[in-house]
Each structure stands twice: as structure tokens, then as C-alpha cells.
Amino acid sequence: MTQFDLFMNVVATGVLLGSVYAAVALGLAITFGILHIPNIAHPALVIMGGYFVVHANRFGVDPLIAALVGLVPFYLLGMLLYSFYANTFERRGRADVLQSLTLFFGLSLVIEIILVLAYGSELKSLTAPYIGSSLRFGPLTIPSRLLVPAILGPATVGALWLYFRYTNSGTAIRAVAHDERALSIAGLDPAAIKRQAFGLATATAVIGGAALAMIGPIDPFSGRFQIGRVFAIVVLAGMGSIPGTLVVAIGLGIAETLIASYLNPAWSPGVAFAMLLGALALRPQGLFGTVR
Amino acid sequence: MNRLIIENLSAGYGAVSVFHDVSIEVTEGEFVALLGTNGNGKSTLLNCIMGFIKPTRGRIILEWDGKALDLTALPAHEIVRRGLSMVPEGRRLVPSLSVEDNLRLAGSNPVVRDRLSQNLEYCYQTFPLLRERKAQLAGTMSGGQQQLLAIARSLMGVPKIIVVDEPSVGLAPIVVSQVIEVIRTLQKDNNLTILMAEQSFLQAIDVASRAYVLAHGRIARNFDRSSGDIDHDDIRRALLGAA
């Protein structure tokens, strides 16, 4: 394999890995980027989504189908979570960031413990016909365990982008990010719109979870390694920009794989924060955000 | 008779009372002006009517088609759905949405969404400028154009009564006259019912059929065009709080 072939393979892997990061970060782009709720439990919810898919897979259900089915219960779970959050925090004036962080930190611990109790702490993996083989495109060797999950990220980004752009409820969610009173004046209940947005964000956790579980086995604590990365992606993309989330996630995937292959794999977790620091120094509103 | 009745309403922020014992009425087809200098509680009163501020005393009743609805305890979006719409101070458009999306947003609540496309067409016919600019982001339009959009948006909810708060704020004097003229024409042509707060009273009084003057948190005077011409000096004295 020539140097150039190696480089091409590294970049291709980075693109695929980044697409998966996008699937994991999307929910946070909605909750943190649009609703300004610092939901650090999102990665734990993603792993919970992964376990949902793993559980269904034990009965022979294809992971993709399981993820589609899982959208509904996770949407409802998200609405329930938001109602709890709104009634306990937002109703008493403005929710304090530190209090919200504590709530969602606690929630992620609870999710991890529930998963440990239900499934044990050992690694769980998925089986599907497209996991395990490799595809060759000329000099590129692409493992299908990366290719299929990597399609999920852009597909979800595309679906969400269409939803936000072309539906009335999507427009309302974009508006709630700016001004709740503008929604009340339109005769729409801001709390209901935010509940719907939180439900949507939580539903994407199943897709992110399915993608992660296809790449490699997961355990109840796998979400912890994603927290820093997904926050970096959302902030770097410019709070709430859905296409920006995909672009930044892919850029991060490429940077991480380049560093891991040519320098030292141990450094790759730091890449997200190095990029975040560098980019925010130059563009505080994020790469794809607008000045508020 | 279809009308909005404000009965002995009081409101304030914490221990500070903003207005007390205010009673006003707006009957279908009327253009009622609420006058007062800055800080006399006009905006607080309108925000109270729209459900953004909870009154400490009093009631807000909408009598329409033989039914009396108590709006006092309802949240803002429920009040809007029952037929009051608002052109708020500072316009409160969503600057990052297009003109059309701003209109669609206001036309998509459950009560009116079946007629969204007809209502949108009506707005575009009334304000051809907005049709030309429907894809433009609301935040990039001039202040006067944004005010027109805010007025058009209030029509998307098919309102029984439109509450207009200080349409002149932040606009150049010539644009203020144009905006008030637009509201007046709209009101006449469509027999709309309007309650408008305004501090530049000379312009407001010319278009209103009746006016209340709010001074020191109370209704100091009220004027009715049908009982003779309105004396500007009289209003000026009332605005300044003279008896």
C-alpha cells in the first residue's frame, strides 16, 4: 500500500466515523443548540438506544428496523423527560444552567445503572449480514460495519433538515430558539413546541445508538467517551445548525483519524477540544452559526 | 353586542403597582386608542389583556356571538386562539425566518390552520410588498416593512380584536404616519376592531373613534368622537395628569 493509498484510506475512515458522530450529536444540536438545555444525558440516552437495538437484535430483528421501531418509544420518553424538566425547573423562573447540568448528569448515571442492572456491564454487540464484511473501492477498503452506520448520520440530518425547513411544526421549533413570545402571539404553546423538539432529539438517540453498536460492541458506560466530543461538535457547528453539525462532525472524524494514524491514537480524544478552542477564538458564533 | 370588557383590572410587578382599577371596553368595529406618556402602564395593560402578565385584580371578558368568555386566567396562546391577536411593541418577529414563514407560523395554530393558504393569500393581497419579499429574512427588512409584517401576521389568526402596542416605537416620523395610515385603512376597509396604545397622541387621535387616557396608572379621561370633536389641549392636559 502506497503512502497515498494509506492517506486516502485514513480520510475515508474519518469521513465515515464523522458521519456516525453526527448521528450521535444531532439530538444535542436540538436540545442544547436550539432549546439551550445542557442535556449531558444525551450520550447516555444514545447508549440506551443502542441497548434497545441490541435487545431487539437478540430476537433476530435487523438493527436498522429496530432503530426505526425505537423512534416511537424514545420520542415519547423525550417528551416525558422534557415535561419533568419543565415542571421542576423552567416553571420556577429561568432554569439555572448548573441545576440543569446536575439534573441531566444524575439522569445519565441513572440510565447507566439501569443498563448495568438489566444487561450486566460486559460488552454487547450486534449481528447483521452487513456487519463484518469489507467492501473494496479501488485502493479503498471500507468495512461495512462502518459504512452502514455512516449512512445513518447524513440520512437523519437530511430528514431533520427537511422537517425544520418545510413543516409548520419544524418552523415553530426554529422560532422557539429565538423568541418564545413570538410563538405565543402566533397562538402556539411554546411549552408544547419545546416538548416536541425534545422528543425529536431523544428519538435520534436510537439512531445514534444503533450506529455506535454497529461499529463496535457497547457497554453501559460507552456514552461517557462521547460527551466531550458531541458538545464540541454542537458548539463548533454554531448552536443549532443541523447541516453544520454534519460538516463539523465529519471534519472532526477526519482530524481524529489522521492524528490517530500518523501521530498517536492516544491523542485523538483531545482533537475535538483543540479544534473547538482554535475555531472559537476566530469565530465565537461557531462555524455555521449566525450572530445572535 | 360583541365586545371586549376590561373590568376593574389592576396589575403590577412584585410590590410595585403599575395600574389600578382600570375599566375599558372595546366594541366590534371600533378603533380605540389608549393614550398615555411613557411609563403610565399602557404596555402593561395590553400585555395583561394578552395573558403575558397576570392581573392582581379584575376580569377580562370577551363577549362575542352571545357567549361570554373569561380570558383572565388563560395563557397567551389560548387567548390568541380565542380571537385576540397582537401587534407587539418591538414587533417580535422571528428575524431568522423568512417573511412567509413568519406569516405561516401565526397561521398554523389549530384554530385557523385549515384556512392557512387562504389567509396567507389575503395577507399578500392586502400587502403586495410582502408577497414580493416573501423569501426575504424578516430581520433584514427595514423597520417600517417589519411593522407591516407584524400587522399582517396579526391577521393570520383571523382575529376578532387586534391589540396594537406602540406601533411608532423605533420608526422614523414619516414611517410612523405611513404605518398608522395603513392600520386606519385596514380597519375601515375590513371593519376590524382595534385597541391601540400609542404615546404620540396627535396621530393616534386622528384615526381613533374613541380614546382613553391612562395617567398615573388610572383612566384619567375618555374621549368619544361621536360626541363632538376631540380637543387636543384637553387630551394634552389629561396626559400630563391634570384633573
Coordinates of C-alpha atoms in Angstrom, one line a residue:
Chain A
M1 CA 0.0 0.0 0.0
T2 CA 1.5 3.3 -1.0
Q3 CA 1.6 6.4 1.2
F4 CA -1.2 8.0 -0.8
D5 CA -3.4 4.9 -0.6
L6 CA -2.9 4.9 3.2
F7 CA -3.8 8.6 3.3
M8 CA -7.0 8.0 1.2
N9 CA -8.0 5.2 3.5
V10 CA -7.4 7.3 6.6
V11 CA -9.5 10.1 5.2
A12 CA -12.3 7.7 4.1
T13 CA -12.4 6.2 7.5
G14 CA -12.5 9.7 9.0
V15 CA -15.5 10.7 6.9
L16 CA -17.4 7.5 7.9
L17 CA -16.6 7.9 11.6
G18 CA -17.5 11.6 11.4
S19 CA -20.9 10.7 9.9
V20 CA -21.5 8.4 12.9
Y21 CA -20.5 11.3 15.3
A22 CA -23.1 13.4 13.6
A23 CA -25.8 10.8 14.3
V24 CA -24.8 10.9 18.0
A25 CA -24.5 14.7 18.2
L26 CA -27.8 15.6 16.4
G27 CA -30.0 15.2 19.4
L28 CA -27.8 17.6 21.4
A29 CA -27.8 20.0 18.5
I30 CA -31.6 20.3 19.1
T31 CA -31.7 20.2 22.9
F32 CA -28.6 22.4 23.5
G33 CA -28.3 24.2 20.3
I34 CA -32.0 25.2 19.8
L35 CA -33.6 24.8 23.3
H36 CA -30.5 25.8 25.2
I37 CA -30.9 22.9 27.6
P38 CA -27.5 21.4 28.5
N39 CA -28.6 17.8 28.2
I40 CA -25.4 15.9 29.1
A41 CA -27.5 12.8 29.4
H42 CA -27.8 12.7 25.6
P43 CA -24.9 10.3 25.1
A44 CA -26.3 8.0 27.9
L45 CA -29.7 8.1 26.0
V46 CA -27.8 7.2 22.8
I47 CA -26.3 4.1 24.6
M48 CA -29.8 3.3 25.9
G49 CA -30.9 3.4 22.3
G50 CA -28.0 1.2 21.4
Y51 CA -29.2 -1.3 24.0
F52 CA -32.7 -1.1 22.7
V53 CA -31.4 -2.2 19.3
V54 CA -29.1 -4.9 20.8
H55 CA -32.1 -6.3 22.7
A56 CA -34.3 -6.4 19.6
N57 CA -31.3 -7.9 17.7
R58 CA -31.3 -10.9 20.1
F59 CA -34.7 -11.9 18.7
G60 CA -33.3 -11.7 15.2
V61 CA -34.6 -8.2 14.4
D62 CA -32.4 -6.3 11.9
P63 CA -30.7 -3.3 13.7
L64 CA -32.0 -0.8 11.1
I65 CA -35.6 -2.0 11.6
A66 CA -35.1 -2.0 15.4
A67 CA -33.9 1.6 15.2
L68 CA -36.9 2.7 13.2
V69 CA -39.3 1.0 15.6
G70 CA -37.4 2.5 18.6
L71 CA -38.0 6.1 17.3
V72 CA -41.6 6.0 18.8
P73 CA -40.9 5.0 22.4
F74 CA -37.8 7.3 22.5
Y75 CA -39.8 10.2 21.2
L76 CA -42.4 9.6 24.0
L77 CA -39.6 9.2 26.5
G78 CA -38.1 12.5 25.4
M79 CA -41.5 14.3 25.8
L80 CA -41.8 12.8 29.3
L81 CA -38.3 14.0 30.2
Y82 CA -39.0 17.5 29.0
S83 CA -42.3 17.7 30.9
F84 CA -40.4 16.7 34.1
Y85 CA -37.6 19.2 33.4
A86 CA -40.1 22.0 32.6
N87 CA -42.2 21.4 35.6
T88 CA -39.4 21.1 38.1
F89 CA -37.0 23.7 36.7
E90 CA -38.3 26.1 34.0
R91 CA -41.6 26.8 35.7
R92 CA -39.8 28.5 38.6
G93 CA -38.4 31.3 36.6
R94 CA -35.4 30.6 34.3
A95 CA -33.7 27.3 34.6
D96 CA -30.3 27.7 36.1
V97 CA -27.6 26.1 33.9
L98 CA -25.8 24.5 36.9
Q99 CA -29.1 23.0 38.2
S100 CA -29.9 21.6 34.8
L101 CA -26.5 20.1 34.3
T102 CA -26.8 18.4 37.7
L103 CA -30.2 17.0 36.7
F104 CA -29.0 15.6 33.4
F105 CA -25.8 14.3 35.0
G106 CA -27.9 12.5 37.5
L107 CA -30.1 11.2 34.7
S108 CA -27.2 9.8 32.8
L109 CA -26.0 7.9 36.0
V110 CA -29.5 6.5 36.5
I111 CA -29.6 5.3 32.8
E112 CA -26.2 3.7 33.2
I113 CA -27.2 1.9 36.4
I114 CA -30.4 0.7 34.8
L115 CA -28.5 -0.7 31.9
V116 CA -26.0 -2.4 34.2
L117 CA -28.8 -4.0 36.2
A118 CA -30.7 -5.1 33.1
Y119 CA -27.9 -6.3 30.9
G120 CA -24.7 -6.5 33.0
S121 CA -21.6 -4.5 32.5
E122 CA -20.0 -6.6 29.8
L123 CA -19.8 -5.6 26.1
K124 CA -22.7 -6.3 23.8
S125 CA -22.6 -6.4 20.1
L126 CA -25.0 -6.7 17.1
T127 CA -25.2 -9.3 14.3
A128 CA -26.4 -8.4 10.9
P129 CA -25.4 -9.6 7.4
Y130 CA -23.7 -6.3 6.7
I131 CA -21.6 -6.3 9.8
G132 CA -18.2 -8.0 9.4
S133 CA -17.5 -7.9 5.7
S134 CA -15.5 -5.3 3.8
L135 CA -16.0 -3.5 0.6
R136 CA -13.2 -2.6 -1.8
F137 CA -13.4 0.5 -4.0
G138 CA -10.1 0.6 -5.9
P139 CA -7.4 1.3 -3.3
L140 CA -10.1 2.0 -0.6
T141 CA -11.0 -0.8 1.8
I142 CA -14.2 0.1 3.7
P143 CA -15.5 -2.1 6.4
S144 CA -19.3 -2.4 6.1
R145 CA -19.7 -2.2 9.9
L146 CA -18.6 1.5 9.3
L147 CA -20.4 2.1 6.0
V148 CA -24.0 1.3 7.1
P149 CA -23.9 3.3 10.3
A150 CA -22.2 6.2 8.4
I151 CA -25.2 6.4 6.1
L152 CA -27.5 6.8 9.2
G153 CA -25.9 10.2 10.1
P154 CA -26.4 12.0 6.9
A155 CA -29.8 10.4 6.4
T156 CA -31.1 11.6 9.7
V157 CA -29.5 15.1 9.1
G158 CA -31.3 15.2 5.8
A159 CA -34.7 14.2 7.2
L160 CA -34.4 16.7 10.1
W161 CA -33.3 19.5 7.7
L162 CA -36.4 18.9 5.5
Y163 CA -38.6 18.7 8.6
F164 CA -37.3 22.0 10.0
R165 CA -37.5 23.8 6.7
Y166 CA -40.8 22.6 5.2
T167 CA -43.2 21.8 8.0
N168 CA -45.1 24.2 10.3
S169 CA -44.0 22.4 13.4
G170 CA -40.4 22.4 12.2
T171 CA -40.7 26.2 11.6
A172 CA -42.2 26.6 15.1
I173 CA -39.2 24.8 16.6
R174 CA -36.8 27.1 14.8
A175 CA -38.8 30.1 16.1
V176 CA -38.8 28.9 19.7
A177 CA -35.0 29.1 19.6
H178 CA -35.3 32.8 19.1
D179 CA -38.3 34.1 20.9
E180 CA -41.0 32.3 22.9
R181 CA -43.3 35.2 22.9
A182 CA -43.3 35.2 19.1
L183 CA -44.9 31.7 19.4
S184 CA -47.5 32.7 21.9
I185 CA -48.5 35.6 19.6
A186 CA -48.9 33.0 16.9
G187 CA -51.3 31.1 19.1
L188 CA -48.8 28.3 19.6
D189 CA -47.9 26.9 23.0
P190 CA -44.2 27.3 23.5
A191 CA -44.0 24.5 26.1
A192 CA -45.7 22.1 23.7
I193 CA -43.3 23.0 20.9
K194 CA -40.3 22.5 23.1
R195 CA -41.6 19.2 24.4
Q196 CA -42.0 18.1 20.8
A197 CA -38.4 19.2 20.0
F198 CA -37.0 17.4 23.0
G199 CA -38.9 14.3 21.9
L200 CA -37.4 14.5 18.5
A201 CA -33.9 14.9 19.9
T202 CA -34.4 11.9 22.1
A203 CA -35.7 9.9 19.2
T204 CA -32.5 10.5 17.3
A205 CA -30.7 8.8 20.2
V206 CA -31.9 5.4 19.0
I207 CA -30.3 6.0 15.5
G208 CA -27.1 7.2 17.1
G209 CA -27.1 4.2 19.4
A210 CA -27.7 1.8 16.6
A211 CA -24.8 3.3 14.6
L212 CA -22.4 3.1 17.6
A213 CA -23.4 -0.5 18.3
M214 CA -22.8 -1.5 14.7
I215 CA -19.3 0.0 14.7
G216 CA -18.2 -1.9 17.8
P217 CA -19.6 -3.5 21.0
I218 CA -21.0 -1.2 23.6
D219 CA -21.3 -1.3 27.4
P220 CA -23.5 0.8 29.7
F221 CA -20.7 3.4 30.1
S222 CA -19.8 3.9 26.4
G223 CA -21.6 7.2 26.4
R224 CA -19.1 8.9 28.6
F225 CA -16.5 8.9 25.9
Q226 CA -18.9 10.8 23.7
I227 CA -19.9 13.7 26.0
G228 CA -17.0 16.0 25.3
R229 CA -17.0 15.2 21.6
V230 CA -20.7 15.8 21.0
F231 CA -20.7 19.1 22.9
A232 CA -17.6 20.2 20.9
I233 CA -19.4 19.4 17.7
V234 CA -22.6 21.2 18.6
V235 CA -20.8 24.4 19.8
L236 CA -18.3 24.3 16.9
A237 CA -21.2 23.9 14.3
G238 CA -22.8 27.0 15.7
M239 CA -25.6 26.2 18.2
G240 CA -28.5 24.5 16.4
S241 CA -27.2 24.4 12.8
I242 CA -28.3 21.0 11.6
P243 CA -26.2 20.8 8.4
G244 CA -23.3 22.4 10.3
T245 CA -23.4 19.5 12.7
L246 CA -22.8 17.0 9.9
V247 CA -20.0 19.1 8.3
V248 CA -18.2 19.6 11.7
A249 CA -18.7 16.0 12.7
I250 CA -17.1 14.8 9.5
G251 CA -14.2 17.3 9.8
L252 CA -13.6 16.1 13.4
G253 CA -13.8 12.4 12.2
I254 CA -11.1 13.1 9.6
A255 CA -8.9 15.1 12.0
E256 CA -9.2 12.3 14.7
T257 CA -8.3 9.5 12.3
L258 CA -5.4 11.5 10.8
I259 CA -3.9 12.1 14.2
A260 CA -4.5 8.6 15.4
S261 CA -2.8 7.1 12.2
Y262 CA 0.1 9.5 11.8
L263 CA 0.8 10.6 15.4
N264 CA -0.6 8.7 18.3
P265 CA -4.1 7.2 18.8
A266 CA -4.0 8.4 22.4
W267 CA -4.2 12.0 21.3
S268 CA -7.4 11.6 19.3
P269 CA -9.8 12.4 22.2
G270 CA -8.1 15.8 22.5
V271 CA -8.7 16.7 18.9
A272 CA -12.2 17.8 19.5
F273 CA -11.3 20.3 22.1
A274 CA -8.2 21.6 20.2
M275 CA -10.5 22.3 17.2
L276 CA -13.1 23.9 19.5
L277 CA -10.6 26.3 21.1
G278 CA -9.0 27.2 17.8
A279 CA -12.2 27.8 16.0
L280 CA -14.0 29.7 18.7
A281 CA -11.0 32.1 19.1
L282 CA -11.6 33.1 15.5
R283 CA -15.4 32.7 15.2
P284 CA -17.2 32.9 18.5
Q285 CA -20.6 32.2 16.9
G286 CA -19.4 28.8 15.6
L287 CA -18.6 27.9 12.1
F288 CA -22.1 27.7 10.8
G289 CA -23.9 29.8 13.3
T290 CA -25.3 33.3 13.0
V291 CA -24.5 36.2 15.4
R292 CA -27.3 36.4 17.9
Chain B
M1 CA -73.3 43.4 21.2
N2 CA -69.8 41.9 20.5
R3 CA -67.2 43.5 22.7
L4 CA -64.2 43.1 25.0
I5 CA -64.7 44.2 28.5
I6 CA -61.9 45.0 30.9
E7 CA -63.3 45.2 34.5
N8 CA -61.6 46.8 37.4
L9 CA -58.2 45.5 36.3
S10 CA -55.1 46.0 38.5
A11 CA -51.6 44.8 37.8
G12 CA -48.0 45.3 38.9
Y13 CA -44.6 43.8 39.2
G14 CA -44.0 42.5 42.7
A15 CA -44.8 45.2 45.2
V16 CA -44.9 47.9 42.5
S17 CA -48.4 48.6 41.2
V18 CA -48.5 49.7 37.6
F19 CA -52.2 50.5 37.1
H20 CA -55.2 50.1 39.3
D21 CA -58.9 49.7 38.8
V22 CA -58.9 50.2 35.1
S23 CA -62.1 49.5 33.2
I24 CA -62.3 49.9 29.5
E25 CA -64.5 48.5 26.7
V26 CA -63.9 47.8 23.0
T27 CA -66.9 47.2 20.8
E28 CA -66.9 45.4 17.5
G29 CA -65.9 47.7 14.6
E30 CA -64.4 50.4 16.9
F31 CA -60.9 51.8 16.7
V32 CA -60.0 52.6 20.3
A33 CA -56.8 54.4 21.3
L34 CA -55.1 54.1 24.6
L35 CA -53.1 57.2 25.2
G36 CA -50.5 58.0 27.9
T37 CA -47.0 59.1 28.3
N38 CA -44.2 56.7 28.8
G39 CA -44.3 54.6 32.0
N40 CA -48.0 55.1 32.6
G41 CA -48.9 51.4 32.2
K42 CA -50.2 51.2 28.6
S43 CA -48.0 48.3 27.6
T44 CA -48.6 46.5 30.9
L45 CA -52.3 46.8 30.4
L46 CA -52.1 45.4 26.9
N47 CA -49.8 42.6 28.0
C48 CA -52.3 41.9 30.8
I49 CA -55.1 41.6 28.2
M50 CA -53.0 39.2 26.1
G51 CA -52.2 37.0 29.1
F52 CA -48.4 37.8 29.3
I53 CA -48.8 39.4 32.7
K54 CA -51.3 38.1 35.3
P55 CA -53.5 40.8 36.8
T56 CA -53.7 41.1 40.5
R57 CA -57.4 42.0 40.4
G58 CA -60.2 42.3 37.9
R59 CA -61.5 40.4 34.9
I60 CA -61.1 40.4 31.2
I61 CA -64.3 39.2 29.4
L62 CA -64.8 38.6 25.7
E63 CA -68.5 38.8 24.8
W64 CA -68.9 37.5 21.3
D65 CA -71.8 35.9 19.4
G66 CA -73.8 35.7 22.6
K67 CA -71.1 33.9 24.6
A68 CA -69.1 35.4 27.4
L69 CA -65.5 34.1 27.7
D70 CA -63.4 34.8 30.7
L71 CA -59.9 35.4 29.4
T72 CA -58.4 36.4 32.8
A73 CA -56.6 33.2 33.7
L74 CA -55.7 31.9 30.2
P75 CA -52.2 31.7 28.9
A76 CA -51.3 33.9 26.0
H77 CA -51.6 31.3 23.2
E78 CA -55.1 30.3 24.4
I79 CA -56.2 34.0 24.3
V80 CA -54.8 34.3 20.7
R81 CA -56.8 31.2 19.7
R82 CA -60.0 32.8 21.1
G83 CA -59.7 35.7 18.8
L84 CA -57.4 38.4 20.2
S85 CA -54.3 39.0 18.2
M86 CA -51.4 41.3 18.9
V87 CA -49.0 43.6 17.1
P88 CA -46.5 43.8 19.9
E89 CA -44.1 46.6 20.8
G90 CA -40.8 46.0 19.0
R91 CA -42.7 43.7 16.6
R92 CA -41.4 40.4 18.0
L93 CA -40.9 38.8 14.6
V94 CA -38.6 35.9 14.2
P95 CA -35.7 37.6 12.3
S96 CA -34.1 34.3 11.2
L97 CA -37.3 33.2 9.5
S98 CA -38.5 34.3 6.1
V99 CA -41.4 36.7 5.7
E100 CA -43.6 33.8 4.6
D101 CA -42.5 31.6 7.5
N102 CA -43.3 34.3 10.0
L103 CA -46.8 34.5 8.5
R104 CA -47.2 30.7 8.3
L105 CA -46.2 30.4 12.0
A106 CA -49.1 32.7 13.0
G107 CA -51.5 30.9 10.7
S108 CA -50.6 27.4 11.9
N109 CA -52.4 27.2 15.3
P110 CA -55.1 24.6 15.5
V111 CA -58.0 27.0 15.3
V112 CA -57.0 28.6 11.9
R113 CA -54.6 26.2 10.2
D114 CA -57.3 24.7 7.9
R115 CA -57.5 28.1 6.2
L116 CA -53.8 28.8 6.2
S117 CA -53.4 29.2 2.5
Q118 CA -56.5 31.4 2.1
N119 CA -55.3 33.6 5.0
L120 CA -51.8 33.9 3.5
E121 CA -53.3 34.9 0.2
Y122 CA -55.4 37.5 1.9
C123 CA -52.3 39.0 3.6
Y124 CA -50.4 39.1 0.3
Q125 CA -53.3 40.8 -1.4
T126 CA -53.5 43.4 1.4
F127 CA -49.8 43.9 1.5
P128 CA -48.3 43.2 -2.0
L129 CA -44.9 44.3 -0.7
L130 CA -44.8 41.2 1.5
R131 CA -45.5 38.9 -1.5
E132 CA -42.6 40.4 -3.3
R133 CA -40.4 39.8 -0.3
K134 CA -41.8 36.6 0.9
A135 CA -38.5 34.7 0.8
Q136 CA -36.5 37.5 2.5
L137 CA -35.5 37.0 6.1
A138 CA -37.7 39.2 8.3
G139 CA -34.6 40.5 10.2
T140 CA -33.2 42.1 7.0
M141 CA -36.2 44.3 6.3
S142 CA -36.5 47.9 7.3
G143 CA -38.3 48.9 10.5
G144 CA -41.4 50.1 8.6
Q145 CA -41.6 46.9 6.5
Q146 CA -41.2 44.8 9.6
Q147 CA -44.1 46.7 11.2
L148 CA -46.2 45.9 8.1
L149 CA -45.2 42.2 8.5
A150 CA -46.2 42.3 12.2
I151 CA -49.6 43.8 11.2
A152 CA -50.1 41.2 8.5
R153 CA -49.1 38.5 11.0
S154 CA -51.8 39.6 13.3
L155 CA -54.4 39.0 10.5
M156 CA -53.2 35.4 10.0
G157 CA -55.1 34.3 13.2
V158 CA -58.4 35.7 11.9
P159 CA -58.8 37.9 14.9
K160 CA -61.9 39.4 16.4
I161 CA -59.9 42.1 18.1
I162 CA -56.4 43.3 17.3
V163 CA -54.3 44.7 20.1
V164 CA -51.6 47.1 18.8
D165 CA -48.8 48.2 21.2
E166 CA -46.9 51.3 20.3
P167 CA -46.5 50.9 16.6
S168 CA -44.4 54.1 16.4
V169 CA -41.6 52.8 18.6
G170 CA -38.2 52.8 16.8
L171 CA -39.6 54.2 13.5
A172 CA -38.8 57.5 11.7
P173 CA -41.7 60.0 12.0
I174 CA -42.6 59.8 8.3
V175 CA -42.8 56.0 8.6
V176 CA -44.9 56.3 11.7
S177 CA -47.5 58.3 9.7
Q178 CA -47.5 55.6 7.0
V179 CA -47.9 52.7 9.5
I180 CA -50.8 54.4 11.3
E181 CA -52.4 55.2 7.9
V182 CA -52.1 51.5 7.0
I183 CA -53.8 50.5 10.2
R184 CA -56.5 53.0 9.7
T185 CA -57.2 51.9 6.1
L186 CA -57.2 48.3 7.1
Q187 CA -59.6 49.0 9.9
K188 CA -62.0 50.9 7.7
D189 CA -61.9 48.5 4.8
N190 CA -62.4 45.4 6.8
N191 CA -64.4 46.7 9.8
L192 CA -61.7 45.5 12.1
T193 CA -61.8 46.1 15.8
I194 CA -58.6 47.6 17.2
L195 CA -57.3 48.6 20.5
M196 CA -54.1 50.6 20.1
A197 CA -51.7 52.0 22.6
E198 CA -49.7 55.0 21.5
Q199 CA -47.8 57.8 23.0
S200 CA -47.6 60.1 20.0
F201 CA -51.2 61.0 20.6
L202 CA -51.8 63.5 17.7
Q203 CA -51.5 60.8 15.1
A204 CA -53.5 58.2 17.2
I205 CA -56.3 60.5 17.9
D206 CA -56.9 61.3 14.3
V207 CA -57.7 57.7 13.4
A208 CA -59.4 56.6 16.6
S209 CA -63.2 56.6 17.2
R210 CA -62.7 56.7 20.9
A211 CA -59.7 57.2 23.2
Y212 CA -58.8 56.5 26.8
V213 CA -56.1 58.5 28.6
L214 CA -54.1 56.5 31.1
A215 CA -52.3 58.7 33.6
H216 CA -50.6 57.7 36.9
G217 CA -52.0 54.2 36.5
R218 CA -55.6 55.2 36.2
I219 CA -58.0 56.0 33.4
A220 CA -57.9 59.8 33.7
R221 CA -60.3 60.7 30.8
N222 CA -62.1 59.2 27.9
F223 CA -63.0 60.8 24.7
D224 CA -65.6 59.9 22.1
R225 CA -65.6 61.3 18.6
S226 CA -69.4 60.8 18.2
S227 CA -69.9 63.4 21.0
G228 CA -68.2 66.2 19.2
D229 CA -64.6 66.9 18.1
I230 CA -61.8 65.9 20.4
D231 CA -59.9 68.9 21.8
H232 CA -56.2 68.4 21.6
D233 CA -55.5 70.7 24.5
D234 CA -57.9 68.7 26.6
I235 CA -56.0 65.5 25.9
R236 CA -52.7 67.1 26.5
R237 CA -53.8 68.2 29.9
A238 CA -55.2 64.7 30.7
L239 CA -51.9 63.1 29.5
L240 CA -50.0 65.3 31.9
G241 CA -52.2 64.1 34.7
A242 CA -54.1 67.3 35.3
A243 CA -57.7 66.8 36.6

